C-alpha cells in the first residue's frame, strides 16, 4: 500500500448525500477480485449515458476535475453494502482522499485498508470545502496527514481528527498484511523456539 503523507490535488465537489457503494461501483463490476481496472466503472451510472457516452454534466467528466485525487462529498458517504470494490474503484480511478461529514463504518475502515484517507469534517467546514472545490482547476487542496490539516487555495486551513493507529498505518503504508510483516522477526523467533521445543 502506498504511503499517505501530503496530497496536493484539485478537489472535485460531489454534492450528493447518501452515496451508497452501489452508486460508487455498480454490481455488474463485482465479478472480479482484482483491485485494478475498476476505475472505469466508478460512478458509472452517473458518468455514462445509456449509449455508453460520457455524461458531460457529471463532475468527474468535466475537464477541470478529470485528474482530481480528492473528492468532497455529501453526508453519509459509502453507505449500503460492505463491498470492498468501492474503495478499489476510487483508488483505481486515482482518488486518494474523500472528505465528508460522515461515512458508513465498513466503508470508512475499508478505505484505510486500501490507502484512501477518509476525512470527517463539520457541516460548516464541508460547505467551505464545497466552495473551494467549485473553483474548477483552481480548486487545489492540500491534505497534510502528519499535521491533520486541510489547506485551501486561499491559505485557510481546517484541522481534522483521526485515530492515531490509523494515522500511523497510512503514514507508513501499512495495510493488514503490512502490519503482520512488521512483526515477521518476532513471529520467526517464536516459530523457531516452538520448533526447537518440539524436538527437545
Short mmCIF file of C-alpha atoms in Angstrom, two decimals:
data_model
loop_
_atom_site.label_atom_id
_atom_site.label_comp_id
_atom_site.label_asym_id
_atom_site.label_seq_id
_atom_site.Cartn_x
_atom_site.Cartn_y
_atom_site.Cartn_z
CA UNK A 1 0.00 0.00 0.00
CA UNK A 2 1.34 3.46 -0.89
CA UNK A 3 2.15 5.80 1.98
CA UNK A 4 -0.07 8.82 2.52
CA UNK A 5 1.81 11.87 3.79
CA UNK A 6 0.92 15.07 1.90
CA UNK A 7 -1.51 15.14 -1.02
CA UNK A 8 -1.98 18.23 -3.18
CA UNK A 9 -4.66 18.00 -5.84
CA UNK A 10 -7.71 19.52 -7.42
CA UNK A 11 -10.77 18.54 -5.37
CA UNK A 12 -13.97 17.50 -7.11
CA UNK A 13 -17.29 18.54 -5.50
CA UNK A 14 -19.91 15.79 -5.38
CA UNK A 15 -22.91 17.46 -3.73
CA UNK A 16 -24.94 14.30 -3.21
CA UNK A 17 -25.90 12.80 0.14
CA UNK A 18 -26.19 9.07 0.91
CA UNK A 19 -23.91 7.91 -1.91
CA UNK A 20 -24.02 4.16 -1.45
CA UNK A 21 -21.50 1.57 -2.57
CA UNK A 22 -23.74 0.52 -5.48
CA UNK A 23 -23.54 4.07 -6.82
CA UNK A 24 -19.76 4.06 -6.34
CA UNK A 25 -19.33 0.76 -8.20
CA UNK A 26 -22.47 -0.95 -9.62
CA UNK A 27 -22.97 -4.69 -9.15
CA UNK A 28 -22.06 -5.66 -12.73
CA UNK A 29 -18.42 -4.78 -11.94
CA UNK A 30 -18.22 -7.12 -8.92
CA UNK A 31 -17.29 -10.25 -10.87
CA UNK A 32 -13.59 -9.58 -10.46
CA UNK A 33 -11.45 -9.95 -7.36
CA UNK A 34 -8.67 -7.84 -8.89
CA UNK A 35 -8.14 -4.40 -7.43
CA UNK A 36 -7.26 -2.90 -10.81
CA UNK A 37 -9.46 -1.97 -13.75
CA UNK A 38 -12.43 -0.90 -11.63
CA UNK A 39 -11.83 2.83 -12.15
CA UNK A 40 -13.74 2.68 -15.44
CA UNK A 41 -16.85 1.59 -13.50
CA UNK A 42 -16.59 4.26 -10.81
CA UNK A 43 -19.94 6.11 -10.58
CA UNK A 44 -20.72 4.57 -13.99
CA UNK A 45 -24.47 5.15 -13.79
CA UNK A 46 -23.82 8.88 -13.35
CA UNK A 47 -20.69 9.12 -15.52
CA UNK A 48 -22.13 7.48 -18.63
CA UNK A 49 -25.31 7.79 -20.66
CA UNK A 50 -27.31 4.76 -21.75
CA UNK A 51 -25.46 4.67 -25.09
CA UNK A 52 -22.10 4.45 -23.25
CA UNK A 53 -21.03 8.02 -23.99
CA UNK A 54 -19.85 10.29 -21.18
CA UNK A 55 -22.34 12.46 -19.36
CA UNK A 56 -20.75 15.94 -19.62
CA UNK A 57 -22.73 17.14 -16.60
CA UNK A 58 -21.09 14.69 -14.19
CA UNK A 59 -18.32 16.36 -12.22
CA UNK A 60 -15.53 13.82 -12.91
CA UNK A 61 -16.14 14.13 -16.67
CA UNK A 62 -15.53 17.88 -16.61
CA UNK A 63 -12.04 18.88 -17.79
CA UNK A 64 -11.07 20.63 -14.56
CA UNK A 65 -11.81 17.54 -12.44
CA UNK A 66 -10.71 14.61 -14.60
CA UNK A 67 -7.50 14.17 -12.61
CA UNK A 68 -8.90 15.02 -9.18
CA UNK A 69 -7.39 12.94 -6.38
CA UNK A 70 -9.68 14.43 -3.71
CA UNK A 71 -13.45 14.08 -3.53
CA UNK A 72 -15.59 16.43 -1.43
CA UNK A 73 -18.89 14.63 -0.91
CA UNK A 74 -22.23 14.90 0.86
CA UNK A 75 -23.20 13.27 4.17
CA UNK A 76 -23.17 9.51 4.78
CA UNK A 77 -20.74 8.58 2.00
CA UNK A 78 -20.24 4.85 1.34
CA UNK A 79 -23.49 3.59 2.88
CA UNK A 80 -25.19 0.42 1.67
CA UNK A 81 -23.43 -2.91 1.19
CA UNK A 82 -19.96 -3.65 2.50
CA UNK A 83 -18.35 -4.27 -0.91
CA UNK A 84 -14.61 -3.62 -0.82
CA UNK A 85 -14.77 -2.99 -4.57
CA UNK A 86 -15.95 0.55 -3.73
CA UNK A 87 -12.60 1.78 -2.35
CA UNK A 88 -10.81 -0.30 -5.01
CA UNK A 89 -12.71 1.60 -7.73
CA UNK A 90 -11.98 5.00 -6.14
CA UNK A 91 -8.28 4.19 -5.84
CA UNK A 92 -8.04 2.78 -9.36
CA UNK A 93 -9.60 5.99 -10.69
CA UNK A 94 -6.98 8.00 -8.75
CA UNK A 95 -8.95 9.19 -5.70
CA UNK A 96 -6.74 9.11 -2.57
CA UNK A 97 -8.92 11.17 -0.21
CA UNK A 98 -12.66 11.56 0.39
CA UNK A 99 -13.95 14.36 2.62
CA UNK A 100 -17.46 14.30 4.08
CA UNK A 101 -19.29 14.91 7.34
CA UNK A 102 -19.90 11.18 7.83
CA UNK A 103 -19.14 7.75 6.37
CA UNK A 104 -20.63 4.29 6.71
CA UNK A 105 -18.44 2.39 9.19
CA UNK A 106 -17.47 -0.55 6.96
CA UNK A 107 -16.64 1.70 4.00
CA UNK A 108 -14.66 4.03 6.30
CA UNK A 109 -12.50 1.17 7.58
CA UNK A 110 -12.11 -0.36 4.10
CA UNK A 111 -10.68 2.95 2.89
CA UNK A 112 -7.83 2.79 5.39
CA UNK A 113 -7.06 -0.80 4.37
CA UNK A 114 -6.75 0.32 0.74
CA UNK A 115 -4.73 3.53 1.01
CA UNK A 116 -7.59 6.05 0.81
CA UNK A 117 -7.85 8.70 3.53
CA UNK A 118 -11.47 9.38 4.58
CA UNK A 119 -11.71 12.69 6.46
CA UNK A 120 -14.67 13.71 8.61
CA UNK A 121 -15.36 17.44 8.93
CA UNK A 122 -18.16 19.57 10.36
CA UNK A 123 -21.07 20.66 8.11
CA UNK A 124 -19.70 24.24 8.21
CA UNK A 125 -16.24 23.11 7.09
CA UNK A 126 -17.77 20.92 4.37
CA UNK A 127 -19.64 23.95 2.99
CA UNK A 128 -16.36 25.87 2.85
CA UNK A 129 -14.65 22.96 1.09
CA UNK A 130 -17.51 22.70 -1.41
CA UNK A 131 -16.98 26.38 -2.19
CA UNK A 132 -13.24 25.78 -2.66
CA UNK A 133 -13.86 22.72 -4.83
CA UNK A 134 -16.31 24.63 -7.04
CA UNK A 135 -13.46 26.72 -8.47
CA UNK A 136 -12.56 24.14 -11.10
CA UNK A 137 -8.86 23.97 -11.93
CA UNK A 138 -8.19 26.48 -9.13
CA UNK A 139 -9.78 24.15 -6.58
CA UNK A 140 -6.49 22.84 -5.21
CA UNK A 141 -6.48 21.47 -1.69
CA UNK A 142 -3.50 20.20 0.28
CA UNK A 143 -4.06 17.34 2.72
CA UNK A 144 -1.30 17.09 5.33
CA UNK A 145 -1.84 13.90 7.30
CA UNK A 146 1.02 14.45 9.76
CA UNK A 147 -0.40 17.85 10.74
CA UNK A 148 -4.02 16.63 10.34
CA UNK A 149 -4.76 19.69 8.26
CA UNK A 150 -6.58 20.58 5.04
CA UNK A 151 -5.22 23.74 3.40
CA UNK A 152 -7.37 25.60 0.90
CA UNK A 153 -6.48 27.68 -2.16
CA UNK A 154 -6.81 30.92 -0.15
CA UNK A 155 -4.38 29.79 2.54
CA UNK A 156 -7.04 28.95 5.12
CA UNK A 157 -6.81 25.64 6.95
CA UNK A 158 -9.14 23.12 8.57
CA UNK A 159 -8.00 20.66 11.22
CA UNK A 160 -9.36 17.12 11.31
CA UNK A 161 -9.29 14.24 13.79
CA UNK A 162 -8.08 10.74 13.03
CA UNK A 163 -7.44 7.63 15.08
CA UNK A 164 -3.69 7.57 15.93
CA UNK A 165 -3.28 3.92 14.88
CA UNK A 166 -4.98 4.50 11.52
CA UNK A 167 -2.81 7.59 11.03
CA UNK A 168 0.33 5.54 11.73
CA UNK A 169 -0.74 2.91 9.21
CA UNK A 170 -1.49 5.48 6.49
CA UNK A 171 1.75 7.41 7.02
CA UNK A 172 3.73 4.17 6.75
CA UNK A 173 1.71 2.48 4.02
CA UNK A 174 0.64 -0.41 6.24
CA UNK A 175 -2.45 -2.47 5.50
CA UNK A 176 -3.27 -5.68 7.41
CA UNK A 177 -0.56 -7.63 5.57
CA UNK A 178 1.99 -4.87 6.09
CA UNK A 179 1.27 -4.80 9.81
CA UNK A 180 1.80 -8.57 10.00
CA UNK A 181 5.07 -8.28 8.08
CA UNK A 182 6.29 -5.71 10.61
CA UNK A 183 6.03 -8.49 13.19
CA UNK A 184 7.81 -11.05 10.98
CA UNK A 185 11.05 -11.16 13.07
CA UNK A 186 9.08 -11.82 16.27
CA UNK A 187 6.94 -14.44 14.51
CA UNK A 188 10.03 -16.18 13.09
CA UNK A 189 11.69 -16.17 16.52
CA UNK A 190 8.58 -17.68 18.12
CA UNK A 191 8.31 -20.35 15.41
CA UNK A 192 11.99 -21.26 15.85
CA UNK A 193 11.62 -21.64 19.63
CA UNK A 194 8.48 -23.72 19.15
CA UNK A 195 10.26 -25.98 16.68
CA UNK A 196 13.26 -26.41 18.99
CA UNK A 197 10.95 -27.29 21.88
CA UNK A 198 9.18 -29.89 19.75
CA UNK A 199 12.50 -31.62 19.01
CA UNK A 200 13.84 -31.39 22.56
#
